[in-house]
Amino acid sequence: MSSPFIWIVLPGMVALILVFLHRYQVISSILAITLSLTLAGLAWMLEIGEVITIGSWAFIIQEQMTILGRSFVISNLVLPQIAIFYLSFTFWIVGALVIPKPPFFTSLSLASVAVLISALSVQPILFAALLLEVAVLIFVLMLTPMGQSVNRGTLRFLTYQTLGLPFILLAGWFLSGIELQAGNTQEIVRAAVFLGLGFSFHLGIFPLHSWIPMLTETAHPYVTSFVITTLLSIGILFPVGFMQRYPSLNENINLLEIIRLIGVLMVLVGGIWATFQRNLGRVLGFAMIVEIGRTFLAISIPDGDKLLFGLLFPRVISFGVWALCLTKLRAHVEDLKFHTVQGYGRRYWIAGIGIVAANFSLVGIPILAGFPIYSILWERLAVNGFWISLAAIAGSAGLMVGGIRALAVLVMGPDELELEEEQEESFFSNMLILMGVSVLFLMGLFPQWFLPALTSISANFGAPAP
Amino acid sequence: MSLTAIAPYAAAWVGVTGLILLVSRDWRVSLSALGAQYVGVFLLISLVWPIEFAVIKLVSGWISAAVLGMGLVDQSRSWVDELGRWRSGTIFRIFIAGFVAILAFVLIPIVGQWILRASDAQIFGAILLMGLGVFHLGLTVQPIRIVLGLLTLLSGFEIIYSTMETSLLLNGMLALVTLGLALTGSYLNAASGAEANP
């Protein structure tokens, strides 16, 4: 047995079975939750390469699996990352239990996580771009349930992600040439440009970010949040992996400075645009852009890749709670425009609290989950340049204004909203939102519970340097 | 006649099929052009690959066209004529295609310096297809046409990439991505159609 079989093939097979169980939403969700928790637990406890004894049965888990001459490698080094990914996935599936969602959400989301992990572990790394595209096609199916019109955000998402594929493949080809003839600056610059363009399309880097607010405005908020958060959390490891594998990229051109500039731009653009939005979905979209910017800022500082996993948990929980509340609200209103949802925060006050708490957590307001890790990030950015740190805080301030406007809209409006009896809030979704908000506060109040463990996880996916 | 001799005609052929995809009003014509386009792609890839491997691109391209066609047979109403009654839209698209052709011609020596194994015909055909694909994407909001644009773009890229990367598995997986895109396009078409005809 090999580790890629456990964490890639097995969930892939279960995802296939879940496709046939799509009519039994609760059963398939429970199966997916059980599997992902088991996989996360195994990743936490197992030691690859050591003899494991269960009764009279002893076996060794190999770290490599070969398919058609290509290797998939999951070593001990990356097991904490795998545990975190499957734990995050569990969180999304638990949230999806209490909301209306597309019938294939559970199976396709499990398949997408398995494919993305396979993309991270495949060697040579060139194949990762193709597996990333497969994950994108799965995401497109998730975003467009049968019987619903295809929204423009999904089409733009598909277009941009596919446009990124050739650039990453070209970059990979040029980089393999650099391995052979070290020190060829022209080739390195060319590879860096292609790599930058490829990941700009994939991760929605300014000015190629338009699909993010378009998706959050029109598509299912929860599915969209899962797609973008997963793509960001796992997708960001690809450029980090390229930089670790090919250090000449950073030696010949100041790549970290460029990444920092991109990060600042993203945070500022996201923050400023969030201020002027008139749609709750679009505010969420621009918050995601700010978060992408922060992630880039994190990897631009020395040893900043250690902050990546520290950023991941507050992000997943904040976006999860926010999306859950928007989905709940969306079930009662035609769209999420400000003039449509006016006053709905008074009627659905728990959803309102969730939206505001999640928004403020992503701003970095003290005592909420984002604050501890963002304050570390801002502090370390300030060491490298005061203005960069200031720009990062300014982006957060913009997001805060967006949040305050959303709060104002949710509590203002007609005194009495006419609501039908069946529009009563459900007990379980309210409980889940309140639990999510409590976790946001707990993570903000007691960062020592989670931050040391998360910031010690390496962002290197175990790819050996050439 | 050797394959090298017919390469310029193959490059022109893919350009013509790309143009037809851009100006076509009928989905049958568009899908026929897509199928014909893969013949040109196959010929251009055959210059650097053994025919038995290059034929993978042809087969995957034809299957993609067939998959899209099967989806459109049932949902033909989802295909919208975007060109309108007047000829201005068609003339504009032909003008754009001409512009892309000139650009592709100008870029041949520059790209040739980067990719030494590629012939002029391959570079011209590849850039032409990629350019037409990008313009196609910019001129439409229809799911099926967007997939046609993406397939055109990827066809162009595959011509160039086949001269650089000799890994059969990698190119085989690119063919799988082509098929996946066609399946997704067909699904998106069916999803919209299911909404229109519940």
XYZ file of C-alpha atoms in Angstrom:
664
model
C 0.000 0.000 0.000
C 1.235 3.515 -0.721
C 0.437 6.930 0.701
C -0.889 8.342 -2.640
C -3.319 5.404 -2.733
C -4.679 6.334 0.708
C -4.955 10.104 0.180
C -5.659 10.321 -3.571
C -7.009 7.083 -5.061
C -9.220 6.087 -2.119
C -11.071 9.437 -1.841
C -11.325 9.474 -5.647
C -13.029 6.078 -5.590
C -15.356 7.111 -2.762
C -16.217 10.294 -4.702
C -17.264 8.079 -7.608
C -19.496 6.021 -5.309
C -20.985 9.218 -3.855
C -22.002 10.313 -7.358
C -24.445 7.392 -7.375
C -25.659 8.304 -3.882
C -26.445 11.913 -4.788
C -30.158 11.429 -4.070
C -29.300 10.550 -0.458
C -27.693 13.833 0.544
C -27.408 13.151 4.280
C -25.947 9.670 3.805
C -23.412 10.846 1.242
C -22.441 13.812 3.436
C -21.945 11.564 6.472
C -19.854 9.170 4.378
C -17.719 12.037 3.080
C -17.286 13.500 6.568
C -16.306 10.102 8.007
C -13.816 9.498 5.218
C -12.235 12.941 5.335
C -11.920 12.847 9.139
C -10.337 9.395 8.875
C -7.933 10.591 6.186
C -7.041 13.659 8.249
C -6.540 11.484 11.337
C -4.382 8.996 9.433
C -2.290 11.849 8.021
C -1.823 13.099 11.558
C -0.850 9.750 13.076
C 0.749 7.560 10.408
C 4.477 7.358 9.751
C 5.287 6.542 6.141
C 8.074 4.034 5.655
C 7.771 2.476 9.128
C 6.324 -0.915 9.920
C 2.706 -0.656 11.060
C 1.320 -3.594 13.011
C -2.376 -4.293 13.415
C -2.760 -7.566 15.341
C -0.822 -10.181 13.410
C -0.812 -8.065 10.251
C 2.277 -5.944 9.611
C 2.829 -3.722 6.618
C 4.762 -0.669 5.423
C 3.206 2.302 3.667
C 5.336 3.386 0.730
C 5.579 7.095 -0.082
C 5.485 6.651 -3.842
C 3.007 5.301 -6.363
C 3.825 5.014 -10.053
C 1.191 5.332 -12.766
C 2.240 5.155 -16.446
C 5.810 5.966 -15.521
C 4.941 9.094 -13.476
C 5.305 9.152 -9.701
C 2.958 10.495 -7.101
C 4.881 11.149 -3.880
C 3.384 11.895 -0.469
C 6.117 11.864 2.149
C 6.061 12.339 5.930
C 6.981 15.978 5.384
C 3.655 16.797 3.743
C 1.327 14.703 5.896
C 0.420 17.671 8.165
C -0.611 19.593 5.016
C -2.777 16.672 3.904
C -4.362 16.537 7.375
C -5.165 20.256 7.180
C -6.666 19.964 3.672
C -8.955 17.098 4.648
C -9.899 18.820 7.908
C -10.863 21.943 5.942
C -12.849 19.774 3.543
C -14.708 18.240 6.514
C -15.612 21.721 7.691
C -17.134 22.591 4.290
C -19.150 19.374 4.112
C -20.472 19.815 7.668
C -21.633 23.322 6.737
C -23.261 22.026 3.577
C -25.431 19.652 5.646
C -27.812 22.446 6.650
C -28.204 24.402 3.396
C -29.742 23.748 0.005
C -26.894 22.787 -2.322
C -26.352 21.261 -5.757
C -26.963 17.477 -5.704
C -23.406 16.525 -6.669
C -21.647 18.973 -4.347
C -20.380 16.344 -1.889
C -19.015 13.910 -4.449
C -17.502 16.530 -6.755
C -15.917 18.474 -3.912
C -14.262 15.302 -2.588
C -13.044 14.467 -6.092
C -11.662 17.985 -6.566
C -9.659 17.821 -3.306
C -8.224 14.417 -4.326
C -7.272 15.752 -7.783
C -5.665 18.884 -6.327
C -3.617 16.795 -3.883
C -2.563 14.564 -6.778
C -1.503 17.710 -8.672
C 0.678 18.718 -5.730
C 2.298 15.324 -5.428
C 2.912 14.437 -9.079
C 6.447 14.341 -10.453
C 7.547 15.759 -12.805
C 5.763 18.938 -11.749
C 4.748 19.688 -15.375
C 1.835 17.272 -15.026
C 0.458 19.373 -12.188
C -0.890 21.958 -14.652
C -2.981 19.315 -16.393
C -4.335 17.912 -13.141
C -5.124 21.471 -12.052
C -7.205 21.850 -15.219
C -9.051 18.614 -14.411
C -9.884 20.069 -10.977
C -11.133 23.241 -12.691
C -13.475 21.220 -14.919
C -14.849 19.522 -11.790
C -15.339 22.956 -10.187
C -17.275 24.130 -13.265
C -19.647 21.178 -12.928
C -20.132 22.072 -9.246
C -20.870 25.701 -10.047
C -23.499 24.858 -12.665
C -26.129 22.459 -11.367
C -28.364 20.883 -13.985
C -31.384 23.040 -14.715
C -29.736 26.356 -13.878
C -28.509 28.830 -16.449
C -24.754 29.114 -16.769
C -23.702 32.352 -15.140
C -21.072 34.584 -16.682
C -18.787 34.213 -13.672
C -18.510 30.463 -14.242
C -17.739 30.962 -17.929
C -15.082 33.520 -17.132
C -13.672 31.209 -14.441
C -13.396 28.379 -16.978
C -11.850 30.691 -19.566
C -9.237 32.208 -17.274
C -8.255 28.907 -15.697
C -7.844 27.281 -19.114
C -5.864 30.254 -20.405
C -3.433 29.704 -17.528
C -2.699 26.112 -18.562
C -0.480 26.805 -21.629
C 1.567 29.371 -19.721
C 2.337 26.970 -16.858
C 3.253 24.191 -19.290
C 5.539 26.558 -21.201
C 7.099 27.780 -17.947
C 7.727 24.187 -16.896
C 9.417 23.457 -20.202
C 11.673 26.523 -19.957
C 12.490 25.680 -16.329
C 13.535 22.153 -17.263
C 15.904 23.816 -19.758
C 17.314 25.987 -16.963
C 18.163 22.823 -15.016
C 20.352 21.747 -17.911
C 22.077 25.081 -18.566
C 22.364 26.894 -15.242
C 22.733 30.662 -15.207
C 20.957 31.499 -18.475
C 19.273 34.714 -17.285
C 17.234 35.213 -20.453
C 15.668 31.758 -20.125
C 15.005 32.353 -16.431
C 13.224 35.651 -17.115
C 11.169 33.990 -19.846
C 10.226 31.125 -17.523
C 9.338 33.547 -14.725
C 7.114 35.603 -17.055
C 5.230 32.508 -18.233
C 4.953 31.192 -14.691
C 3.675 34.553 -13.472
C 1.086 34.757 -16.237
C -0.056 31.179 -15.658
C -0.612 31.619 -11.954
C -2.103 35.083 -12.464
C -4.862 33.420 -14.467
C -5.220 30.576 -11.975
C -5.258 32.603 -8.769
C -7.108 35.655 -10.097
C -4.234 38.105 -9.746
C -5.016 41.759 -10.532
C -6.097 42.661 -13.232
C -7.269 39.099 -13.996
C -9.453 38.941 -10.895
C -12.817 39.853 -12.430
C -14.167 36.294 -12.312
C -14.045 36.233 -8.492
C -16.679 38.929 -7.737
C -18.686 37.776 -10.762
C -18.856 34.269 -9.330
C -19.678 35.335 -5.778
C -22.399 37.648 -7.084
C -24.222 35.163 -9.279
C -23.325 31.589 -8.352
C -24.223 29.620 -5.208
C -22.335 31.455 -2.410
C -21.324 28.335 -0.514
C -20.104 26.398 -3.555
C -18.255 29.470 -4.839
C -16.564 30.014 -1.496
C -15.500 26.376 -1.367
C -14.104 26.573 -4.907
C -12.131 29.776 -4.428
C -10.886 28.967 -0.919
C -9.763 25.480 -1.950
C -8.150 26.774 -5.132
C -6.296 29.416 -3.145
C -5.275 27.165 -0.225
C -3.898 24.372 -2.400
C -3.147 26.374 -5.568
C -0.788 28.790 -3.811
C 1.534 25.880 -3.045
C 2.308 25.498 -6.773
C 4.163 28.815 -7.220
C 5.778 28.286 -3.804
C 6.853 24.810 -4.949
C 8.265 26.191 -8.208
C 10.272 28.801 -6.299
C 11.643 26.214 -3.876
C 12.481 23.803 -6.663
C 14.120 26.414 -8.888
C 15.935 28.847 -6.572
C 17.610 30.410 -9.639
C 14.251 32.113 -10.316
C 14.745 34.272 -7.249
C 18.503 34.593 -7.584
C 18.453 36.107 -11.065
C 15.359 38.272 -10.854
C 13.972 39.713 -7.666
C 10.887 37.531 -7.682
C 10.015 38.139 -4.033
C 9.819 41.910 -4.654
C 7.458 41.291 -7.591
C 5.306 38.960 -5.487
C 5.194 41.588 -2.734
C 4.085 44.225 -5.216
C 1.353 41.894 -6.498
C 0.261 41.247 -2.913
C 0.047 44.969 -2.130
C -1.928 45.599 -5.327
C -4.362 42.791 -4.574
C -4.944 43.906 -0.986
C -5.459 47.525 -2.028
C -7.674 46.710 -5.020
C -9.768 44.272 -2.981
C -10.106 46.668 -0.045
C -10.937 49.757 -2.105
C -13.420 47.950 -4.338
C -15.086 46.272 -1.323
C -15.831 49.751 0.008
C -17.985 50.667 -2.996
C -19.902 47.434 -3.597
C -23.697 47.314 -3.488
C -24.061 43.558 -3.364
C -23.276 41.270 -0.409
C -21.940 38.596 -2.750
C -19.524 40.999 -4.397
C -18.250 42.179 -0.977
C -17.423 38.524 -0.275
C -15.639 38.336 -3.639
C -13.463 41.353 -2.890
C -12.707 39.974 0.577
C -11.353 36.910 -1.230
C -9.196 39.147 -3.403
C -7.799 40.808 -0.264
C -7.059 37.350 1.140
C -5.243 36.297 -2.043
C -3.172 39.469 -1.707
C -2.342 38.665 1.916
C -1.242 35.177 0.924
C 1.118 36.672 -1.660
C 2.425 39.131 0.917
C 3.071 36.214 3.270
C 5.207 34.305 0.773
C 7.105 37.478 -0.176
C 8.762 37.836 3.248
C 11.667 35.660 4.423
C 10.336 32.400 5.908
C 6.863 33.756 5.162
C 5.730 30.474 3.674
C 5.401 29.288 7.285
C 2.541 31.773 7.690
C 0.585 30.136 4.835
C -1.001 27.495 7.013
C -1.534 29.993 9.817
C -3.613 32.031 7.376
C -5.525 28.977 6.163
C -7.694 28.156 9.181
C -9.053 31.661 9.915
C -9.684 31.989 6.174
C -11.585 28.726 5.803
C -13.730 29.316 8.891
C -14.430 32.988 8.094
C -15.355 32.346 4.453
C -17.294 29.236 5.455
C -19.419 31.120 8.005
C -19.870 34.081 5.630
C -20.940 31.833 2.747
C -23.256 29.812 4.990
C -25.040 32.998 6.074
C -25.278 34.329 2.513
C -26.704 31.016 1.296
C -29.278 31.128 4.083
C -30.185 34.698 3.188
C -30.256 33.911 -0.517
C -32.936 31.282 0.095
C -35.287 34.109 1.134
C -34.408 36.842 -1.343
C -34.133 37.147 -5.095
C -30.545 38.372 -5.081
C -27.989 39.807 -2.662
C -28.145 43.428 -3.813
C -28.173 45.932 -0.964
C -31.634 47.291 -1.767
C -33.036 43.732 -1.848
C -31.615 42.582 1.497
C -32.416 45.811 3.378
C -33.589 44.980 6.867
C -33.145 41.223 6.509
C -30.453 41.257 9.186
C -33.153 42.086 11.734
C -35.311 39.163 10.715
C -32.466 36.676 10.150
C -30.308 38.138 12.863
C -28.087 35.091 13.355
C -27.150 35.130 9.662
C -26.565 38.874 9.992
C -24.225 38.353 12.956
C -22.393 35.645 11.005
C -21.847 37.885 7.973
C -20.510 40.765 10.050
C -18.324 38.567 12.322
C -16.777 36.754 9.353
C -16.187 40.021 7.534
C -14.555 41.624 10.562
C -12.454 38.515 11.184
C -11.048 38.836 7.664
C -10.407 42.528 8.324
C -8.250 41.601 11.304
C -10.342 43.136 14.088
C -8.948 42.175 17.545
C -10.477 39.197 19.387
C -11.535 37.623 16.083
C -9.724 34.731 14.329
C -7.877 36.769 11.725
C -6.236 39.213 14.111
C -3.391 37.099 15.577
C -2.029 35.924 12.239
C -2.639 39.222 10.399
C -0.858 41.169 13.136
C 2.171 38.864 12.750
C 2.026 39.393 8.984
C 1.724 43.187 9.258
C 4.559 43.319 11.762
C 6.887 41.282 9.566
C 5.910 43.321 6.521
C 6.738 46.506 8.422
C 10.246 45.167 9.042
C 10.679 44.841 5.266
C 9.020 48.145 4.416
C 6.731 50.431 6.372
C 4.655 51.439 3.329
C 3.892 47.855 2.407
C 2.549 47.168 5.854
C 0.530 50.367 5.707
C -0.924 49.388 2.327
C -1.881 45.980 3.724
C -3.653 47.635 6.659
C -5.326 50.113 4.278
C -6.732 47.179 2.284
C -8.150 45.733 5.490
C -9.631 49.129 6.353
C -11.416 49.164 2.981
C -12.832 45.750 3.709
C -13.994 47.015 7.109
C -15.879 49.886 5.468
C -17.519 47.329 3.174
C -18.492 45.321 6.255
C -19.919 48.351 8.067
C -21.979 49.237 4.982
C -23.270 45.656 4.821
C -24.176 45.839 8.525
C -26.010 49.132 7.984
C -27.980 47.692 5.074
C -28.895 44.543 6.991
C -30.286 46.430 10.000
C -31.953 49.335 8.192
C -34.998 49.241 5.943
C -38.745 48.687 6.327
C -39.940 48.322 9.907
C -41.892 45.105 9.296
C -40.880 42.619 6.649
C -43.649 40.464 5.302
C -42.466 36.906 5.670
C -44.168 33.623 5.019
C -44.368 30.951 7.682
C -42.033 28.530 5.871
C -39.307 31.154 5.824
C -38.522 30.540 9.474
C -34.855 30.050 10.172
C -33.907 26.447 10.734
C -32.522 25.416 14.063
C -29.541 23.449 12.751
C -28.254 26.118 10.386
C -28.523 28.704 13.174
C -26.633 26.438 15.543
C -23.916 25.901 12.955
C -23.560 29.617 12.293
C -23.367 30.356 16.026
C -20.769 27.605 16.444
C -18.760 29.086 13.570
C -18.922 32.571 15.083
C -17.883 31.135 18.471
C -14.890 29.454 16.850
C -13.944 32.788 15.243
C -13.928 34.393 18.689
C -12.121 31.462 20.346
C -9.398 31.526 17.692
C -9.011 35.246 18.231
C -8.937 35.004 22.016
C -6.725 31.920 22.302
C -4.405 31.921 19.282
C -1.893 29.850 21.241
C -4.203 26.849 20.741
C -3.733 26.649 17.009
C -1.165 29.130 15.707
C 2.089 27.423 16.837
C 1.036 24.103 15.272
C -0.074 25.679 11.997
C 2.908 27.968 11.529
C 5.294 25.038 11.987
C 3.934 23.246 8.895
C 6.269 23.464 5.952
C 4.839 24.823 2.686
C 7.229 22.612 0.723
C 5.298 19.744 -0.757
C 8.294 17.480 -0.541
C 9.488 18.056 -4.084
C 13.210 17.456 -4.254
C 15.382 20.219 -5.653
C 17.043 19.365 -8.969
C 4.306 14.776 -51.576
C 6.146 14.985 -48.239
C 4.587 16.281 -45.046
C 7.002 19.233 -45.009
C 5.720 20.334 -48.412
C 2.104 20.383 -47.314
C 2.851 22.115 -43.982
C 2.168 25.668 -45.302
C -1.184 24.491 -46.690
C -2.006 22.871 -43.363
C -1.204 26.157 -41.593
C -3.470 28.032 -44.015
C -6.125 25.342 -43.548
C -6.236 25.745 -39.761
C -6.486 29.511 -40.292
C -9.480 29.093 -42.607
C -11.231 26.727 -40.192
C -10.549 29.138 -37.327
C -12.098 31.931 -39.378
C -15.167 29.809 -40.168
C -15.586 29.118 -36.445
C -15.472 32.850 -35.842
C -18.065 33.870 -38.466
C -20.310 30.810 -38.573
C -24.029 31.278 -37.863
C -24.907 27.582 -37.868
C -23.698 25.130 -35.226
C -23.364 22.354 -37.807
C -20.945 24.468 -39.830
C -19.018 25.388 -36.687
C -18.599 21.800 -35.538
C -17.616 20.693 -39.050
C -14.999 23.449 -39.073
C -13.758 22.260 -35.676
C -13.414 18.715 -36.998
C -11.616 19.985 -40.108
C -9.358 22.120 -37.933
C -8.050 19.022 -36.173
C -7.015 17.582 -39.557
C -4.737 20.603 -40.021
C -3.483 20.294 -36.443
C -2.748 16.606 -37.049
C -0.761 17.401 -40.217
C 1.281 20.079 -38.463
C 2.021 17.829 -35.488
C 2.972 14.980 -37.859
C 6.006 17.042 -38.891
C 7.667 16.310 -35.542
C 5.862 13.220 -34.304
C 5.300 9.755 -35.765
C 1.892 9.624 -37.456
C 0.592 6.923 -35.121
C 1.096 9.291 -32.168
C -0.045 12.460 -33.927
C -3.308 10.760 -34.796
C -4.198 10.903 -31.069
C -4.831 14.640 -31.504
C -7.015 14.017 -34.532
C -9.100 11.372 -32.812
C -9.501 13.346 -29.579
C -10.442 16.451 -31.589
C -13.040 14.594 -33.597
C -14.496 12.980 -30.492
C -14.700 16.454 -28.913
C -16.574 17.773 -31.944
C -18.883 14.758 -31.810
C -19.547 15.231 -28.085
C -20.403 18.898 -28.617
C -22.560 17.959 -31.614
C -24.518 15.352 -29.678
C -25.205 17.943 -27.002
C -26.401 20.464 -29.568
C -28.671 18.064 -31.443
C -31.055 18.076 -28.471
C -30.464 21.680 -27.433
C -29.999 23.419 -30.778
C -32.060 26.379 -29.525
C -29.257 27.218 -27.114
C -27.103 28.176 -30.103
C -27.670 31.866 -30.703
C -26.659 33.677 -33.869
C -24.535 36.491 -32.467
C -23.787 38.138 -35.778
C -27.229 39.668 -36.298
C -28.904 40.614 -39.546
C -26.251 43.005 -40.780
C -22.942 42.067 -42.354
C -20.935 44.429 -40.148
C -20.348 41.739 -37.499
C -19.001 39.300 -40.071
C -16.789 41.939 -41.699
C -15.433 42.925 -38.272
C -14.537 39.317 -37.480
C -12.865 38.791 -40.860
C -10.893 41.983 -40.272
C -9.796 40.683 -36.848
C -8.776 37.341 -38.355
C -6.686 39.212 -40.937
C -5.055 41.206 -38.164
C -4.228 38.001 -36.241
C -2.785 36.450 -39.435
C -0.463 39.456 -39.916
C 0.544 39.289 -36.251
C 1.266 35.552 -36.534
C 3.382 36.189 -39.630
C 5.376 38.912 -37.874
C 5.956 36.754 -34.798
C 7.391 33.761 -36.703
C 11.088 34.774 -36.397
C 10.757 35.824 -32.735
C 9.065 32.616 -31.600
C 11.422 30.644 -33.843
C 14.338 31.871 -31.733
C 12.735 30.422 -28.595
C 11.519 27.157 -30.004
C 14.205 25.886 -32.319
C 12.502 22.690 -33.449
C 9.350 24.388 -34.720
C 9.059 25.140 -38.433
C 7.682 28.432 -39.735
C 4.433 26.773 -40.804
C 3.924 25.278 -37.361
C 4.581 28.589 -35.617
C 2.289 30.464 -38.012
C -0.528 27.914 -37.650
C -0.167 27.769 -33.871
C -0.168 31.534 -33.289
C -3.031 31.971 -35.748
C -5.165 29.427 -33.916
C -4.285 30.784 -30.478
C -5.049 34.346 -31.602
C -8.342 33.398 -33.236
C -9.253 31.382 -30.143
C -8.609 34.344 -27.852
C -10.652 36.673 -30.078
C -13.434 34.111 -30.196
C -13.474 34.112 -26.389
C -13.665 37.886 -26.341
C -16.582 38.076 -28.769
C -19.044 35.688 -27.196
C -20.940 34.910 -23.992
C -22.412 31.595 -25.164
C -21.071 28.561 -23.253
C -20.719 26.421 -26.357
C -18.912 29.135 -28.316
C -16.596 29.767 -25.367
C -15.670 26.083 -25.373
C -15.080 26.299 -29.146
C -12.777 29.259 -28.519
C -10.900 27.375 -25.800
C -10.533 24.298 -28.011
C -9.181 26.473 -30.835
C -6.710 28.094 -28.465
C -5.565 24.747 -27.067
C -5.198 23.326 -30.609
C -2.793 26.115 -31.444
C -0.891 25.560 -28.236
C -0.678 21.818 -28.861
C 1.008 22.422 -32.224
C 3.741 24.493 -30.600
C 4.002 22.281 -27.543
C 4.420 19.101 -29.585
C 7.635 20.565 -30.987
C 8.955 21.292 -27.495
C 7.826 18.461 -25.280
C 8.255 14.938 -26.550
C 6.591 13.199 -23.588
C 3.765 11.189 -25.071
C 2.007 10.902 -21.739
C 1.943 14.668 -21.307
C 0.563 15.185 -24.796
C -1.885 12.358 -24.257
C -3.111 14.107 -21.120
C -3.508 17.318 -23.106
C -5.763 15.346 -25.447
C -7.731 14.250 -22.371
C -8.093 17.896 -21.334
C -9.483 18.595 -24.824
C -12.056 15.861 -24.310
C -12.844 17.114 -20.816
C -13.456 20.607 -22.147
C -15.813 19.261 -24.806
C -17.705 17.244 -22.192
C -17.941 20.309 -19.952
C -19.197 22.395 -22.887
C -21.813 19.805 -23.670
C -22.846 19.675 -20.011
C -23.111 23.466 -19.745
C -25.254 23.469 -22.856
C -27.497 20.757 -21.447
C -27.718 22.518 -18.052
C -28.920 25.740 -19.687
C -31.266 23.783 -21.913
C -32.785 21.981 -18.938
C -33.638 25.379 -17.460
C -35.200 26.560 -20.709
C -37.231 23.326 -21.121
C -37.995 22.075 -17.598
